[in-house]
mmCIF file of C-alpha atoms and ligand atoms in Angstrom:
data_model
loop_
_atom_site.group_PDB
_atom_site.id
_atom_site.type_symbol
_atom_site.label_atom_id
_atom_site.label_comp_id
_atom_site.label_asym_id
_atom_site.label_seq_id
_atom_site.Cartn_x
_atom_site.Cartn_y
_atom_site.Cartn_z
ATOM 1 C CA MET A 1 74.856 -29.526 -16.490
ATOM 2 C CA ASN A 2 72.895 -31.868 -14.657
ATOM 3 C CA GLU A 3 73.268 -35.709 -14.598
ATOM 4 C CA VAL A 4 70.058 -36.152 -16.754
ATOM 5 C CA SER A 5 71.176 -33.843 -19.414
ATOM 6 C CA LEU A 6 74.617 -35.661 -19.560
ATOM 7 C CA GLU A 7 73.072 -39.054 -19.684
ATOM 8 C CA SER A 8 71.177 -37.956 -22.598
ATOM 9 C CA ALA A 9 74.148 -36.838 -24.371
ATOM 10 C CA ILE A 10 76.063 -39.882 -23.746
ATOM 11 C CA SER A 11 73.104 -42.085 -24.988
ATOM 12 C CA LYS A 12 72.895 -40.037 -28.073
ATOM 13 C CA TYR A 13 76.381 -39.127 -29.374
ATOM 14 C CA LYS A 14 79.087 -41.263 -30.245
ATOM 15 C CA THR A 15 82.228 -40.955 -28.253
ATOM 16 C CA PRO A 16 84.764 -39.499 -27.979
ATOM 17 C CA PHE A 17 83.194 -36.109 -27.573
ATOM 18 C CA TYR A 18 83.519 -32.864 -26.160
ATOM 19 C CA VAL A 19 80.752 -31.049 -24.458
ATOM 20 C CA PHE A 20 81.453 -27.294 -23.584
ATOM 21 C CA ASP A 21 78.959 -26.082 -20.740
ATOM 22 C CA MET A 22 77.965 -22.301 -21.753
ATOM 23 C CA ASP A 23 76.449 -21.718 -18.248
ATOM 24 C CA LEU A 24 79.691 -22.883 -16.591
ATOM 25 C CA LEU A 25 81.489 -20.553 -18.912
ATOM 26 C CA ALA A 26 79.151 -17.697 -18.196
ATOM 27 C CA ALA A 27 79.669 -18.327 -14.367
ATOM 28 C CA GLN A 28 83.424 -18.346 -14.670
ATOM 29 C CA ILE A 29 83.378 -14.884 -16.647
ATOM 30 C CA SER A 30 81.077 -13.535 -14.058
ATOM 31 C CA LYS A 31 83.416 -14.947 -11.141
ATOM 32 C CA ILE A 32 86.469 -13.285 -13.141
ATOM 33 C CA ARG A 33 84.630 -9.916 -13.492
ATOM 34 C CA ILE A 34 83.551 -9.817 -9.940
ATOM 35 C CA ALA A 35 87.122 -10.336 -8.698
ATOM 36 C CA LEU A 36 88.586 -7.794 -11.033
ATOM 37 C CA GLY A 37 85.921 -4.969 -11.064
ATOM 38 C CA ASP A 38 84.674 -3.216 -13.996
ATOM 39 C CA LYS A 39 87.787 -1.229 -14.849
ATOM 40 C CA VAL A 40 89.714 -4.193 -16.212
ATOM 41 C CA GLU A 41 88.816 -5.306 -19.548
ATOM 42 C CA LEU A 42 88.585 -9.116 -20.536
ATOM 43 C CA CYS A 43 90.331 -10.140 -23.909
ATOM 44 C CA TYR A 44 89.777 -13.963 -24.795
ATOM 45 C CA ALA A 45 92.807 -15.500 -26.266
ATOM 46 C CA MET A 46 90.818 -17.730 -28.754
ATOM 47 C CA LYS A 47 93.512 -20.366 -29.361
ATOM 48 C CA ALA A 48 92.329 -22.042 -26.152
ATOM 49 C CA ASN A 49 89.117 -22.923 -27.573
ATOM 50 C CA PRO A 50 87.617 -21.295 -30.704
ATOM 51 C CA PHE A 51 84.275 -22.940 -30.414
ATOM 52 C CA LEU A 52 83.328 -20.660 -27.492
ATOM 53 C CA ILE A 53 83.660 -17.336 -29.390
ATOM 54 C CA LYS A 54 80.286 -16.700 -30.325
ATOM 55 C CA GLU A 55 78.780 -17.372 -26.824
ATOM 56 C CA LEU A 56 81.489 -15.105 -25.331
ATOM 57 C CA GLN A 57 80.582 -12.045 -27.560
ATOM 58 C CA GLY A 58 78.222 -10.522 -25.054
ATOM 59 C CA LEU A 59 80.407 -11.507 -21.997
ATOM 60 C CA ILE A 60 83.984 -10.280 -23.000
ATOM 61 C CA ASP A 61 85.554 -7.185 -24.317
ATOM 62 C CA TYR A 62 88.028 -8.364 -26.864
ATOM 63 C CA TYR A 63 89.321 -11.471 -28.803
ATOM 64 C CA GLU A 64 93.159 -12.115 -29.249
ATOM 65 C CA VAL A 65 93.281 -13.561 -32.553
ATOM 66 C CA CYS A 66 96.483 -15.011 -33.688
ATOM 67 C CA SER A 67 96.378 -16.271 -37.038
ATOM 68 C CA PRO A 68 94.511 -15.963 -40.411
ATOM 69 C CA GLY A 69 92.401 -19.120 -39.506
ATOM 70 C CA GLU A 70 91.457 -17.654 -36.324
ATOM 71 C CA PHE A 71 90.469 -14.609 -38.099
ATOM 72 C CA GLN A 72 88.252 -16.375 -40.629
ATOM 73 C CA ILE A 73 86.699 -18.238 -37.589
ATOM 74 C CA CYS A 74 85.768 -14.910 -36.184
ATOM 75 C CA GLU A 75 84.302 -13.633 -39.491
ATOM 76 C CA ARG A 76 82.205 -16.924 -39.814
ATOM 77 C CA ALA A 77 80.973 -16.447 -36.322
ATOM 78 C CA ASP A 78 80.272 -12.691 -37.103
ATOM 79 C CA ILE A 79 82.347 -11.404 -34.344
ATOM 80 C CA ASN A 80 82.215 -7.559 -33.931
ATOM 81 C CA PRO A 81 85.572 -6.311 -35.562
ATOM 82 C CA ASN A 82 85.676 -3.778 -32.990
ATOM 83 C CA LYS A 83 86.354 -6.542 -30.515
ATOM 84 C CA ILE A 84 89.494 -8.140 -32.341
ATOM 85 C CA VAL A 85 92.965 -7.770 -31.343
ATOM 86 C CA MET A 86 95.044 -9.141 -34.380
ATOM 87 C CA SER A 87 97.956 -10.658 -32.739
ATOM 88 C CA GLY A 88 100.608 -13.197 -33.834
ATOM 89 C CA VAL A 89 104.158 -13.437 -34.361
ATOM 90 C CA TYR A 90 103.604 -13.625 -38.302
ATOM 91 C CA LYS A 91 101.535 -11.676 -39.826
ATOM 92 C CA ASN A 92 101.238 -11.795 -43.592
ATOM 93 C CA ALA A 93 101.227 -8.368 -45.635
ATOM 94 C CA LYS A 94 98.200 -9.814 -47.841
ATOM 95 C CA ASP A 95 96.220 -10.718 -44.613
ATOM 96 C CA ILE A 96 96.801 -7.560 -42.928
ATOM 97 C CA GLU A 97 96.021 -5.518 -46.285
ATOM 98 C CA TYR A 98 92.588 -7.698 -46.431
ATOM 99 C CA ALA A 99 91.725 -6.930 -42.738
ATOM 100 C CA LEU A 100 92.395 -3.091 -43.481
ATOM 101 C CA LYS A 101 90.534 -2.996 -46.559
ATOM 102 C CA GLN A 102 87.494 -5.035 -45.050
ATOM 103 C CA TYR A 103 87.500 -3.399 -41.570
ATOM 104 C CA GLY A 104 89.324 -0.234 -41.810
ATOM 105 C CA ASP A 105 90.358 0.962 -38.399
ATOM 106 C CA GLN A 106 88.029 -1.299 -36.375
ATOM 107 C CA ILE A 107 90.581 -3.831 -35.678
ATOM 108 C CA ILE A 108 93.562 -3.380 -33.036
ATOM 109 C CA TYR A 109 96.767 -4.749 -34.591
ATOM 110 C CA THR A 110 99.573 -5.809 -32.419
ATOM 111 C CA ILE A 111 103.224 -5.039 -33.591
ATOM 112 C CA GLU A 112 105.868 -7.834 -33.015
ATOM 113 C CA SER A 113 108.672 -6.734 -35.017
ATOM 114 C CA LEU A 114 109.801 -3.692 -37.105
ATOM 115 C CA SER A 115 108.882 -5.314 -40.267
ATOM 116 C CA GLN A 116 105.408 -5.842 -38.903
ATOM 117 C CA TRP A 117 105.579 -2.044 -38.069
ATOM 118 C CA GLN A 118 106.727 -1.097 -41.839
ATOM 119 C CA ILE A 119 103.912 -3.508 -43.209
ATOM 120 C CA LEU A 120 101.337 -1.503 -41.536
ATOM 121 C CA GLU A 121 102.758 1.820 -42.210
ATOM 122 C CA GLN A 122 103.172 1.111 -45.712
ATOM 123 C CA TYR A 123 99.562 -0.062 -46.035
ATOM 124 C CA THR A 124 97.990 2.462 -44.191
ATOM 125 C CA LEU A 125 99.610 5.171 -46.070
ATOM 126 C CA LYS A 126 98.339 3.495 -49.304
ATOM 127 C CA HIS A 127 94.813 3.231 -47.990
ATOM 128 C CA GLN A 128 94.894 6.383 -46.122
ATOM 129 C CA ILE A 129 93.255 5.138 -43.156
ATOM 130 C CA ASN A 130 94.217 5.088 -39.382
ATOM 131 C CA VAL A 131 94.959 2.016 -37.299
ATOM 132 C CA GLN A 132 95.285 1.304 -33.554
ATOM 133 C CA VAL A 133 98.317 -0.770 -32.521
ATOM 134 C CA LEU A 134 99.555 -2.292 -29.312
ATOM 135 C CA LEU A 135 103.505 -2.855 -29.368
ATOM 136 C CA ARG A 136 104.394 -6.269 -27.995
ATOM 137 C CA LEU A 137 107.247 -6.130 -25.487
ATOM 138 C CA THR A 138 109.208 -9.461 -25.640
ATOM 139 C CA SER A 139 109.821 -11.461 -22.308
ATOM 140 C CA GLY A 140 113.219 -12.815 -23.957
ATOM 141 C CA ASN A 141 112.113 -15.075 -26.710
ATOM 142 C CA GLN A 142 110.903 -14.755 -30.324
ATOM 143 C CA PHE A 143 107.782 -12.933 -29.422
ATOM 144 C CA GLY A 144 107.514 -9.077 -29.289
ATOM 145 C CA MET A 145 110.254 -6.493 -29.445
ATOM 146 C CA ASP A 146 112.984 -5.279 -27.149
ATOM 147 C CA GLU A 147 112.442 -2.258 -24.783
ATOM 148 C CA THR A 148 115.095 -0.431 -27.105
ATOM 149 C CA LEU A 149 113.219 -0.843 -30.299
ATOM 150 C CA ILE A 150 109.773 -0.028 -28.699
ATOM 151 C CA ARG A 151 111.520 3.307 -27.448
ATOM 152 C CA GLN A 152 112.682 4.339 -30.718
ATOM 153 C CA ILE A 153 109.374 3.544 -32.428
ATOM 154 C CA ILE A 154 107.690 5.669 -29.954
ATOM 155 C CA GLN A 155 110.408 8.410 -29.957
ATOM 156 C CA ASN A 156 110.097 8.560 -33.681
ATOM 157 C CA SER A 157 106.463 8.505 -33.643
ATOM 158 C CA ASN A 158 105.690 10.862 -36.422
ATOM 159 C CA HIS A 159 103.122 8.613 -38.033
ATOM 160 C CA THR A 160 100.366 10.023 -39.846
ATOM 161 C CA PHE A 161 98.039 6.869 -39.649
ATOM 162 C CA ILE A 162 99.249 4.675 -36.872
ATOM 163 C CA ASN A 163 97.944 5.357 -33.281
ATOM 164 C CA ILE A 164 99.924 3.646 -30.582
ATOM 165 C CA GLU A 165 97.323 2.751 -27.996
ATOM 166 C CA GLY A 166 99.796 0.940 -25.765
ATOM 167 C CA ILE A 167 101.836 -2.179 -24.708
ATOM 168 C CA GLN A 168 101.090 -5.995 -24.967
ATOM 169 C CA TYR A 169 102.841 -8.406 -22.916
ATOM 170 C CA PHE A 170 102.486 -12.118 -22.561
ATOM 171 C CA SER A 171 105.226 -14.264 -21.058
ATOM 172 C CA GLY A 172 103.736 -17.761 -20.484
ATOM 173 C CA THR A 173 100.967 -20.025 -19.289
ATOM 174 C CA GLN A 174 100.077 -21.583 -15.961
ATOM 175 C CA LYS A 175 101.927 -19.153 -13.737
ATOM 176 C CA LYS A 176 101.341 -20.428 -9.992
ATOM 177 C CA SER A 177 103.494 -17.699 -8.440
ATOM 178 C CA VAL A 178 101.982 -14.295 -7.215
ATOM 179 C CA LYS A 179 105.560 -13.097 -7.056
ATOM 180 C CA LYS A 180 106.079 -13.710 -10.760
ATOM 181 C CA LEU A 181 102.976 -11.727 -11.637
ATOM 182 C CA GLU A 182 104.103 -8.913 -9.196
ATOM 183 C CA HIS A 183 107.590 -8.877 -10.910
ATOM 184 C CA GLU A 184 105.986 -8.528 -14.353
ATOM 185 C CA LEU A 185 103.423 -6.137 -13.459
ATOM 186 C CA THR A 186 105.893 -3.947 -11.570
ATOM 187 C CA ARG A 187 108.102 -4.002 -14.595
ATOM 188 C CA LEU A 188 105.601 -3.127 -16.924
ATOM 189 C CA ASP A 189 104.185 -0.210 -14.735
ATOM 190 C CA GLN A 190 107.660 1.087 -14.353
ATOM 191 C CA PHE A 191 108.174 0.829 -18.339
ATOM 192 C CA CYS A 192 104.814 2.591 -19.043
ATOM 193 C CA ASN A 193 105.887 5.467 -16.493
ATOM 194 C CA GLU A 194 109.131 5.813 -18.299
ATOM 195 C CA LEU A 195 107.662 6.114 -21.759
ATOM 196 C CA ASN A 196 105.362 8.744 -20.318
ATOM 197 C CA SER A 197 108.151 10.844 -18.647
ATOM 198 C CA GLN A 198 110.755 10.312 -21.418
ATOM 199 C CA TYR A 199 108.816 10.698 -24.364
ATOM 200 C CA ASN A 200 105.804 12.166 -23.144
ATOM 201 C CA PHE A 201 103.788 9.053 -24.576
ATOM 202 C CA THR A 202 100.763 7.958 -22.426
ATOM 203 C CA VAL A 203 100.112 4.146 -22.364
ATOM 204 C CA LYS A 204 96.399 4.254 -22.927
ATOM 205 C CA LYS A 205 95.981 0.393 -22.861
ATOM 206 C CA LEU A 206 98.100 -2.289 -21.244
ATOM 207 C CA GLU A 207 97.139 -5.641 -22.543
ATOM 208 C CA TYR A 208 98.612 -8.152 -20.355
ATOM 209 C CA GLY A 209 98.372 -11.972 -20.472
ATOM 210 C CA PRO A 210 98.899 -13.026 -16.807
ATOM 211 C CA GLY A 211 98.852 -16.823 -17.741
ATOM 212 C CA LEU A 212 96.563 -17.768 -14.641
ATOM 213 C CA PRO A 213 96.766 -21.112 -13.700
ATOM 214 C CA VAL A 214 94.249 -23.938 -13.517
ATOM 215 C CA PHE A 215 94.671 -26.681 -10.883
ATOM 216 C CA TYR A 216 93.943 -29.751 -12.808
ATOM 217 C CA PHE A 217 95.200 -32.408 -10.426
ATOM 218 C CA GLU A 218 93.727 -34.295 -7.316
ATOM 219 C CA GLU A 219 97.321 -33.695 -5.675
ATOM 220 C CA GLU A 220 97.241 -30.072 -5.766
ATOM 221 C CA GLN A 221 95.445 -27.588 -3.811
ATOM 222 C CA ASN A 222 93.135 -25.423 -5.904
ATOM 223 C CA GLU A 223 94.396 -21.796 -5.608
ATOM 224 C CA GLU A 224 92.525 -20.356 -8.504
ATOM 225 C CA ASP A 225 90.583 -17.939 -6.417
ATOM 226 C CA PHE A 226 93.512 -16.902 -4.498
ATOM 227 C CA MET A 227 95.593 -16.222 -7.629
ATOM 228 C CA LEU A 228 92.859 -14.233 -9.166
ATOM 229 C CA ASP A 229 92.234 -11.863 -6.114
ATOM 230 C CA SER A 230 96.080 -11.524 -6.131
ATOM 231 C CA LEU A 231 96.089 -10.395 -9.477
ATOM 232 C CA SER A 232 93.198 -8.021 -8.858
ATOM 233 C CA LYS A 233 95.290 -6.325 -5.899
ATOM 234 C CA LEU A 234 98.331 -5.981 -8.110
ATOM 235 C CA ILE A 235 96.311 -4.445 -10.940
ATOM 236 C CA ASN A 236 94.797 -2.001 -8.339
ATOM 237 C CA ASN A 237 98.338 -0.949 -7.393
ATOM 238 C CA LEU A 238 99.505 0.062 -10.825
ATOM 239 C CA THR A 239 100.335 3.687 -10.939
ATOM 240 C CA SER A 240 100.739 4.221 -14.867
ATOM 241 C CA GLY A 241 96.983 4.918 -15.158
ATOM 242 C CA GLY A 242 96.196 3.164 -18.479
ATOM 243 C CA LYS A 243 93.178 0.719 -19.168
ATOM 244 C CA VAL A 244 94.404 -2.773 -18.255
ATOM 245 C CA SER A 245 92.967 -5.435 -20.525
ATOM 246 C CA LEU A 246 93.706 -9.027 -19.471
ATOM 247 C CA GLU A 247 94.422 -11.571 -22.215
ATOM 248 C CA MET A 248 93.419 -14.940 -21.128
ATOM 249 C CA GLY A 249 92.419 -18.307 -22.265
ATOM 250 C CA ARG A 250 92.920 -21.252 -20.035
ATOM 251 C CA PHE A 251 91.421 -19.567 -16.987
ATOM 252 C CA ILE A 252 88.375 -18.527 -19.001
ATOM 253 C CA ALA A 253 87.678 -21.698 -20.870
ATOM 254 C CA ALA A 254 89.031 -24.809 -18.830
ATOM 255 C CA SER A 255 86.293 -25.366 -16.510
ATOM 256 C CA CYS A 256 83.438 -25.553 -19.002
ATOM 257 C CA GLY A 257 84.684 -28.534 -20.837
ATOM 258 C CA SER A 258 84.320 -32.191 -20.664
ATOM 259 C CA TYR A 259 85.624 -34.908 -22.747
ATOM 260 C CA VAL A 260 83.714 -38.213 -23.044
ATOM 261 C CA THR A 261 85.433 -41.331 -24.058
ATOM 262 C CA SER A 262 84.507 -44.897 -23.935
ATOM 263 C CA VAL A 263 86.222 -48.116 -22.455
ATOM 264 C CA VAL A 264 86.929 -50.296 -25.650
ATOM 265 C CA ASP A 265 89.010 -52.978 -24.173
ATOM 266 C CA MET A 266 90.660 -54.116 -20.923
ATOM 267 C CA LYS A 267 93.702 -56.436 -20.348
ATOM 268 C CA THR A 268 96.258 -57.421 -17.860
ATOM 269 C CA ASN A 269 99.753 -57.200 -19.049
ATOM 270 C CA GLN A 270 102.697 -58.293 -16.645
ATOM 271 C CA LYS A 271 100.189 -57.930 -13.680
ATOM 272 C CA GLU A 272 99.302 -54.296 -14.770
ATOM 273 C CA GLY A 273 95.781 -53.675 -15.544
ATOM 274 C CA TYR A 274 95.357 -51.597 -18.825
ATOM 275 C CA CYS A 275 92.028 -50.036 -19.964
ATOM 276 C CA ILE A 276 91.939 -48.703 -23.607
ATOM 277 C CA VAL A 277 89.665 -45.962 -24.474
ATOM 278 C CA ASP A 278 88.609 -44.646 -27.919
ATOM 279 C CA GLY A 279 89.963 -41.217 -27.291
ATOM 280 C CA GLY A 280 93.554 -40.367 -26.393
ATOM 281 C CA MET A 281 96.259 -37.821 -25.710
ATOM 282 C CA HIS A 282 95.609 -36.174 -29.180
ATOM 283 C CA GLN A 283 92.346 -34.984 -27.971
ATOM 284 C CA LEU A 284 92.972 -34.360 -24.062
ATOM 285 C CA ASN A 285 95.691 -32.030 -22.950
ATOM 286 C CA TYR A 286 96.228 -31.431 -19.091
ATOM 287 C CA TYR A 287 99.253 -28.944 -18.856
ATOM 288 C CA GLY A 288 101.752 -30.107 -16.143
ATOM 289 C CA GLN A 289 100.604 -33.921 -16.489
ATOM 290 C CA MET A 290 103.777 -35.843 -15.917
ATOM 291 C CA LEU A 291 104.141 -39.269 -17.615
ATOM 292 C CA ALA A 292 100.533 -39.626 -16.756
ATOM 293 C CA MET A 293 101.276 -39.753 -12.838
ATOM 294 C CA LYS A 294 98.890 -37.242 -11.739
ATOM 295 C CA ARG A 295 95.435 -37.543 -11.498
ATOM 296 C CA PRO A 296 93.054 -35.327 -13.547
ATOM 297 C CA PRO A 297 89.376 -35.135 -12.477
ATOM 298 C CA ILE A 298 87.646 -38.154 -14.152
ATOM 299 C CA ILE A 299 84.216 -39.271 -13.604
ATOM 300 C CA HIS A 300 83.420 -42.908 -14.172
ATOM 301 C CA TRP A 301 79.939 -42.534 -15.456
ATOM 302 C CA ASN A 302 78.699 -46.225 -15.194
ATOM 303 C CA LYS A 303 80.058 -46.471 -11.573
ATOM 304 C CA ARG A 304 78.527 -49.385 -9.776
ATOM 305 C CA TYR A 305 78.875 -51.179 -6.580
ATOM 306 C CA GLY A 306 81.752 -53.787 -6.469
ATOM 307 C CA LYS A 307 85.544 -54.273 -6.360
ATOM 308 C CA THR A 308 87.669 -51.363 -6.804
ATOM 309 C CA SER A 309 90.869 -51.964 -8.844
ATOM 310 C CA GLU A 310 93.557 -49.839 -10.431
ATOM 311 C CA TRP A 311 93.783 -49.227 -14.300
ATOM 312 C CA THR A 312 96.176 -47.515 -16.368
ATOM 313 C CA VAL A 313 93.941 -45.642 -19.041
ATOM 314 C CA CYS A 314 95.431 -45.527 -22.408
ATOM 315 C CA GLY A 315 94.369 -43.934 -25.720
ATOM 316 C CA SER A 316 93.915 -45.558 -29.015
ATOM 317 C CA LEU A 317 97.324 -44.143 -30.739
ATOM 318 C CA CYS A 318 100.342 -46.214 -31.648
ATOM 319 C CA THR A 319 102.708 -44.827 -28.879
ATOM 320 C CA ILE A 320 103.622 -45.814 -25.470
ATOM 321 C CA HIS A 321 103.195 -42.154 -24.577
ATOM 322 C CA ASP A 322 99.377 -42.357 -24.945
ATOM 323 C CA VAL A 323 98.618 -42.814 -21.449
ATOM 324 C CA LEU A 324 95.903 -40.635 -19.894
ATOM 325 C CA VAL A 325 96.427 -41.656 -16.338
ATOM 326 C CA LYS A 326 98.164 -44.371 -14.531
ATOM 327 C CA GLN A 327 96.869 -46.871 -11.892
ATOM 328 C CA TYR A 328 93.613 -44.980 -11.322
ATOM 329 C CA PRO A 329 91.152 -46.702 -8.900
ATOM 330 C CA PHE A 330 87.709 -47.609 -10.751
ATOM 331 C CA THR A 331 85.035 -49.578 -9.237
ATOM 332 C CA ASP A 332 83.828 -52.373 -11.266
ATOM 333 C CA LEU A 333 85.355 -50.922 -14.483
ATOM 334 C CA GLN A 334 83.732 -52.728 -17.648
ATOM 335 C CA VAL A 335 84.227 -52.467 -21.633
ATOM 336 C CA GLY A 336 81.659 -49.994 -22.822
ATOM 337 C CA ASP A 337 81.858 -47.669 -19.552
ATOM 338 C CA LYS A 338 82.203 -43.938 -20.418
ATOM 339 C CA LEU A 339 84.797 -41.840 -18.554
ATOM 340 C CA ILE A 340 84.402 -38.062 -18.559
ATOM 341 C CA PHE A 341 87.465 -36.096 -18.199
ATOM 342 C CA GLU A 342 86.529 -32.767 -16.711
ATOM 343 C CA LYS A 343 88.420 -29.318 -17.026
ATOM 344 C CA THR A 344 88.973 -29.853 -20.612
ATOM 345 C CA GLY A 345 87.675 -26.595 -22.002
ATOM 346 C CA ALA A 346 90.988 -25.006 -22.961
ATOM 347 C CA TYR A 347 93.582 -26.276 -25.294
ATOM 348 C CA SER A 348 92.510 -30.019 -25.481
ATOM 349 C CA VAL A 349 90.464 -29.283 -28.464
ATOM 350 C CA THR A 350 93.212 -27.203 -30.185
ATOM 351 C CA GLU A 351 96.608 -28.407 -29.235
ATOM 352 C CA GLY A 352 96.396 -32.281 -29.726
ATOM 353 C CA ILE A 353 98.420 -34.125 -32.591
ATOM 354 C CA SER A 354 94.950 -34.724 -34.211
ATOM 355 C CA LEU A 355 96.473 -36.153 -37.563
ATOM 356 C CA PHE A 356 98.658 -38.912 -36.065
ATOM 357 C CA LEU A 357 97.109 -42.418 -36.790
ATOM 358 C CA SER A 358 94.428 -40.618 -38.993
ATOM 359 C CA ARG A 359 91.841 -41.052 -36.179
ATOM 360 C CA ASP A 360 88.521 -39.080 -36.489
ATOM 361 C CA LEU A 361 88.250 -35.576 -34.803
ATOM 362 C CA PRO A 362 85.649 -35.876 -31.900
ATOM 363 C CA GLN A 363 82.395 -34.286 -32.259
ATOM 364 C CA VAL A 364 81.993 -30.954 -30.284
ATOM 365 C CA LEU A 365 78.892 -29.938 -28.459
ATOM 366 C CA LEU A 366 77.640 -26.945 -26.871
ATOM 367 C CA TYR A 367 75.286 -27.187 -23.745
ATOM 368 C CA SER A 368 73.302 -24.759 -21.776
ATOM 369 C CA ASP A 369 70.173 -25.259 -19.601
ATOM 370 C CA LYS A 370 68.259 -23.056 -21.953
ATOM 371 C CA ASP A 371 69.314 -24.504 -25.525
ATOM 372 C CA LYS A 372 70.215 -28.065 -24.428
ATOM 373 C CA PHE A 373 72.674 -29.454 -26.711
ATOM 374 C CA ARG A 374 74.030 -28.016 -30.025
ATOM 375 C CA VAL A 375 76.288 -29.697 -32.402
ATOM 376 C CA ALA A 376 79.289 -27.302 -32.871
ATOM 377 C CA ARG A 377 81.164 -29.687 -35.015
ATOM 378 C CA ASN A 378 80.485 -33.262 -36.478
ATOM 379 C CA SER A 379 83.111 -35.698 -35.911
ATOM 380 C CA PHE A 380 85.446 -35.270 -38.928
ATOM 381 C CA PRO A 381 87.677 -37.770 -40.658
ATOM 382 C CA THR A 382 91.255 -36.960 -40.930
ATOM 383 C CA ASP A 383 92.357 -39.880 -43.062
ATOM 384 C CA THR A 384 91.644 -37.532 -46.151
ATOM 385 C CA LEU A 385 94.157 -35.184 -44.833
ATOM 386 C CA ASN A 386 96.730 -37.785 -44.747
ATOM 387 C CA TYR A 387 96.260 -39.116 -48.254
ATOM 388 C CA PHE A 388 93.714 -37.779 -50.515
ATOM 389 C CA ASP A 389 91.860 -39.904 -52.728
ATOM 390 C CA CYS A 390 88.165 -39.257 -52.159
ATOM 391 C CA SER A 391 86.575 -41.755 -54.606
ATOM 392 C CA ALA A 392 88.196 -44.759 -52.671
ATOM 393 C CA ASN A 393 86.310 -43.118 -49.544
ATOM 394 C CA GLU A 394 82.835 -43.368 -51.197
ATOM 395 C CA THR A 395 83.431 -47.046 -52.051
ATOM 396 C CA ARG A 396 84.420 -47.705 -48.299
ATOM 397 C CA LYS A 397 81.545 -45.612 -46.783
ATOM 398 C CA GLU A 398 78.965 -47.761 -48.712
ATOM 399 C CA THR A 399 80.479 -50.970 -47.585
ATOM 400 C CA MET A 400 80.796 -49.634 -43.738
ATOM 401 C CA ASP A 401 76.993 -48.516 -44.015
ATOM 402 C CA SER A 402 76.113 -51.994 -44.987
ATOM 403 C CA ILE A 403 77.849 -53.685 -41.929
ATOM 404 C CA PRO A 404 75.726 -53.876 -38.756
ATOM 405 C CA MET A 405 77.330 -52.681 -35.603
ATOM 406 C CA LEU A 406 78.612 -55.363 -33.277
ATOM 407 C CA SER A 407 77.802 -54.637 -29.770
ATOM 408 C CA VAL A 408 79.791 -55.846 -26.767
ATOM 409 C CA GLU A 409 77.790 -56.851 -23.877
HETATM 410 C C1 PLP B 1 99.984 -13.823 -26.664
HETATM 411 C C2 PLP B 1 98.962 -14.781 -25.830
HETATM 412 N N1 PLP B 1 98.170 -14.173 -25.038
HETATM 413 C C3 PLP B 1 97.236 -14.939 -24.358
HETATM 414 C C4 PLP B 1 97.669 -16.286 -24.206
HETATM 415 C C5 PLP B 1 96.529 -17.199 -23.315
HETATM 416 O O1 PLP B 1 97.395 -17.722 -22.156
HETATM 417 P P1 PLP B 1 96.582 -18.558 -21.096
HETATM 418 O O2 PLP B 1 95.850 -19.551 -21.809
HETATM 419 O O3 PLP B 1 97.664 -18.983 -20.239
HETATM 420 O O4 PLP B 1 95.659 -17.467 -20.607
HETATM 421 C C6 PLP B 1 98.635 -16.976 -25.137
HETATM 422 C C7 PLP B 1 98.850 -18.323 -25.021
HETATM 423 O O5 PLP B 1 99.688 -18.763 -25.632
HETATM 424 C C8 PLP B 1 99.167 -16.116 -25.763
HETATM 425 O O6 PLP B 1 100.353 -16.618 -26.558
#
C-alpha cells in the first residue's frame, strides 16, 4: 500500500482501525510457496485472522477451523468445504452431525481424543457416510492423543466409514530454533515409518504446524527467510513419503497488517512523558513483547522536523499494563497524530481482551491496489455485550448525534 492510499484511509476512517493489505498477503504466500516447492500444501490456521479467509481461497490449500464460530465464518464466506480441516480440542456432537449432514465427506476432521473418535464412528454409521480424519498426536498437553492411543486406533482400524488420512501435530507458536523443528520432524517421520512397518498403515498426510516465527522487534535480527528455508530443507529430508501440509497462521498473516491509532492526550508524570492513544493492548498483540520494553515497528505518520523526545505510549484501558511501548523516540509528537503499528496481521484482531472497559471493536479494512479499501467490519460497540438494554442505547445515540465534534488543534 503506498503512502497516498494510507493517507486517504487515515483521513477517511475513524481510529483505531486495522488495515490488512491483500497484496502483501499474496506476496507472502508466494514467498512461502517458492521456498517450500509445490509438493507442500498450505493450511491457513484461520484463528490468526479470520478476515483474510476469502482472499486466501485461491492461494492456499486448506483452512484449519477450530470452533463452530470459525466454521460459520467459513460458511458465510462461501469457503469450499473440501478445503476445511475441522480441528479443535472440543468438538460438539451436534456440530459434527450438522457438518456431516450438510457437507458429507467433504470436510477433513481431526481426532483429538477417543471420545471424538467415538462420536464420529457413531455418526458416520448413522448417516452411512465416509469421513476422512487426521489423528492428532499430543506434544504433552491437553491437545491430541498419546502415541499409544493412536497406535491402538490404527491397529483396530476395522472402521467401515472412517478413513484415517494421517497425523496432525502442532506444539506451539513462535519457534525460533531450527533444532526444535528438526527434532519434531525427525520424531514425526520416525513415528510415521513405525506405523507403516508395524501396522502396515500408510500416513498419506502429515499435517504439521511448525509455528514459524515472526521477528517483530527492532532489537532482533530478522531470520524469517532463514527459518523458512531451513524448514523446507527438513521437509525434503523426510523419508515416510506422505504429503506434508503446513498448518500456519502467524507466518502467513502477520506482515499484511497495520493498526492505526491516534494520539489523544500527552502528559509528563514524574518526569516521564506519556502519550495516550485511542487504541490499546486489547487490540494489539506482539508475541514476546515484554513489559513494553521491546520496540515493535511503528510509523509516526505525521512526522515533522523538530525535537525528538521519548514517549511511553499507553492505550486507553484502565490498567497499568496497557503500555504499547516504553520510551520510544518520536519527533515533535502531537495530540491528533497517527501511529501505525506494523506486522499486526496475525492475532491482534482475534486475541485481545476486547470486552474489557466496553470499548468499541475497531473497524477492519482490506486493501489491495486493484480494489482499494473495502470495509470488512464496521467499528462495533461492545457495551451491549457487557450489559444488555438496547432501548437506553437508542436515546443515547440520538443525544450523541446532536453533539458537534470538538476538534483539538
Ligand atoms: C492446532 C494449531 N495449528 C496451527 C496453529 C497456528 O500457529 P502459528 O500461528 O504459530 O502458525 C495453531 C495456533 O494456535 C494451532 O493451535
